[in-house]
Amino acid sequence: MYVGTLSFDLLLGDVHSLKEKRSLVKPIIAELQRKFSVSVAEVSGQNLHRRAEIGVAMVSGDLGHLNGVLDRCERLVAARPEVELLSVRRRLHTDED
């Protein structure tokens, strides 16, 4: 069994309120969940207007499949024009860790 996680550090564009921030972050989370069947949440920076950290997690029995899905998740977030992807952190764990 393999567990893979991604942590996206995002800089949001011209955002002046938490409501505007939610209107940018929620669609990204929903699209990741819908397209890739991964667990996704905003995990940090909830009270900051222009920053967001989104966490993605997935469990798989096939390391190649896991890496492929995480790669596609990363490309999807990087391609969003309304956010700037500052950094991505990927971690892979096995049931032997």
mmCIF file of C-alpha atoms in Angstrom:
data_model
loop_
_atom_site.group_PDB
_atom_site.id
_atom_site.type_symbol
_atom_site.label_atom_id
_atom_site.label_comp_id
_atom_site.label_asym_id
_atom_site.label_seq_id
_atom_site.Cartn_x
_atom_site.Cartn_y
_atom_site.Cartn_z
ATOM 1 C CA MET A 1 0.000 0.000 0.000
ATOM 2 C CA TYR A 2 1.222 3.478 -0.909
ATOM 3 C CA VAL A 3 0.015 6.832 0.379
ATOM 4 C CA GLY A 4 0.885 9.971 -1.554
ATOM 5 C CA THR A 5 0.357 13.555 -0.485
ATOM 6 C CA LEU A 6 0.785 16.916 -2.155
ATOM 7 C CA SER A 7 0.880 20.271 -0.451
ATOM 8 C CA PHE A 8 0.311 23.306 -2.689
ATOM 9 C CA ASP A 9 1.345 26.771 -1.491
ATOM 10 C CA LEU A 10 -0.706 29.254 -3.511
ATOM 11 C CA LEU A 11 -0.609 33.007 -3.946
ATOM 12 C CA LEU A 12 -4.014 34.321 -4.948
ATOM 13 C CA GLY A 13 -4.505 37.238 -7.296
ATOM 14 C CA ASP A 14 -6.460 40.396 -6.556
ATOM 15 C CA VAL A 15 -8.311 39.128 -3.468
ATOM 16 C CA HIS A 16 -9.545 41.509 -0.758
ATOM 17 C CA SER A 17 -11.744 39.309 1.419
ATOM 18 C CA LEU A 18 -12.074 35.775 2.685
ATOM 19 C CA LYS A 19 -15.264 35.452 0.637
ATOM 20 C CA GLU A 20 -13.345 36.238 -2.567
ATOM 21 C CA LYS A 21 -10.656 33.779 -1.497
ATOM 22 C CA ARG A 22 -13.236 31.012 -1.026
ATOM 23 C CA SER A 23 -14.626 31.727 -4.496
ATOM 24 C CA LEU A 24 -11.175 30.885 -5.933
ATOM 25 C CA VAL A 25 -10.150 27.998 -3.675
ATOM 26 C CA LYS A 26 -13.393 26.010 -3.532
ATOM 27 C CA PRO A 27 -13.584 25.367 -7.308
ATOM 28 C CA ILE A 28 -9.982 24.105 -7.333
ATOM 29 C CA ILE A 29 -10.733 21.699 -4.485
ATOM 30 C CA ALA A 30 -13.950 20.519 -6.141
ATOM 31 C CA GLU A 31 -12.254 19.941 -9.502
ATOM 32 C CA LEU A 32 -9.430 17.907 -7.948
ATOM 33 C CA GLN A 33 -11.956 15.748 -6.087
ATOM 34 C CA ARG A 34 -14.178 15.277 -9.112
ATOM 35 C CA LYS A 35 -11.489 14.562 -11.716
ATOM 36 C CA PHE A 36 -9.109 12.441 -9.675
ATOM 37 C CA SER A 37 -11.097 10.985 -6.726
ATOM 38 C CA VAL A 38 -8.540 12.250 -4.210
ATOM 39 C CA SER A 39 -9.032 13.696 -0.744
ATOM 40 C CA VAL A 40 -8.524 17.477 -0.794
ATOM 41 C CA ALA A 41 -8.785 20.280 1.768
ATOM 42 C CA GLU A 42 -7.516 23.756 2.470
ATOM 43 C CA VAL A 43 -5.079 22.919 5.249
ATOM 44 C CA SER A 44 -3.457 26.206 6.235
ATOM 45 C CA GLY A 45 -3.762 29.956 5.889
ATOM 46 C CA GLN A 46 -7.552 30.000 6.204
ATOM 47 C CA ASN A 47 -7.486 33.528 7.677
ATOM 48 C CA LEU A 48 -5.133 34.993 5.063
ATOM 49 C CA HIS A 49 -6.722 36.730 2.073
ATOM 50 C CA ARG A 50 -4.059 36.163 -0.568
ATOM 51 C CA ARG A 51 -2.473 32.851 0.478
ATOM 52 C CA ALA A 52 -3.801 29.309 0.598
ATOM 53 C CA GLU A 53 -2.360 25.890 1.232
ATOM 54 C CA ILE A 54 -4.227 22.979 -0.299
ATOM 55 C CA GLY A 55 -3.481 19.397 0.707
ATOM 56 C CA VAL A 56 -4.161 16.364 -1.487
ATOM 57 C CA ALA A 57 -3.973 12.727 -0.371
ATOM 58 C CA MET A 58 -4.417 9.416 -2.163
ATOM 59 C CA VAL A 59 -4.012 5.730 -1.336
ATOM 60 C CA SER A 60 -3.123 3.144 -3.984
ATOM 61 C CA GLY A 61 -1.722 -0.326 -4.316
ATOM 62 C CA ASP A 62 0.274 0.712 -7.405
ATOM 63 C CA LEU A 63 3.071 3.264 -7.035
ATOM 64 C CA GLY A 64 3.040 4.109 -10.757
ATOM 65 C CA HIS A 65 -0.674 4.873 -10.706
ATOM 66 C CA LEU A 66 -0.265 6.963 -7.541
ATOM 67 C CA ASN A 67 2.534 9.057 -9.065
ATOM 68 C CA GLY A 68 0.549 9.516 -12.282
ATOM 69 C CA VAL A 69 -2.501 10.856 -10.473
ATOM 70 C CA LEU A 70 -0.402 13.165 -8.284
ATOM 71 C CA ASP A 71 1.386 14.474 -11.405
ATOM 72 C CA ARG A 72 -1.964 15.272 -13.031
ATOM 73 C CA CYS A 73 -3.172 17.013 -9.856
ATOM 74 C CA GLU A 74 -0.045 19.154 -9.858
ATOM 75 C CA ARG A 75 -0.471 20.092 -13.520
ATOM 76 C CA LEU A 76 -4.114 21.028 -12.965
ATOM 77 C CA VAL A 77 -3.292 23.430 -10.114
ATOM 78 C CA ALA A 78 -0.273 24.897 -11.936
ATOM 79 C CA ALA A 79 -2.433 25.624 -14.991
ATOM 80 C CA ARG A 80 -5.000 27.691 -13.069
ATOM 81 C CA PRO A 81 -4.505 31.325 -14.181
ATOM 82 C CA GLU A 82 -6.144 32.847 -11.084
ATOM 83 C CA VAL A 83 -3.479 31.473 -8.705
ATOM 84 C CA GLU A 84 0.299 31.432 -8.644
ATOM 85 C CA LEU A 85 1.784 28.137 -7.513
ATOM 86 C CA LEU A 86 4.629 29.084 -5.175
ATOM 87 C CA SER A 87 5.670 25.567 -4.186
ATOM 88 C CA VAL A 88 4.603 21.946 -4.174
ATOM 89 C CA ARG A 89 5.689 19.376 -1.639
ATOM 90 C CA ARG A 90 5.203 15.690 -2.449
ATOM 91 C CA ARG A 91 5.508 12.870 0.052
ATOM 92 C CA LEU A 92 5.196 9.154 -0.530
ATOM 93 C CA HIS A 93 4.682 6.663 2.284
ATOM 94 C CA THR A 94 4.421 2.882 2.366
ATOM 95 C CA ASP A 95 2.720 0.692 4.929
ATOM 96 C CA GLU A 96 6.235 -0.195 6.130
ATOM 97 C CA ASP A 97 7.119 3.400 7.146
#
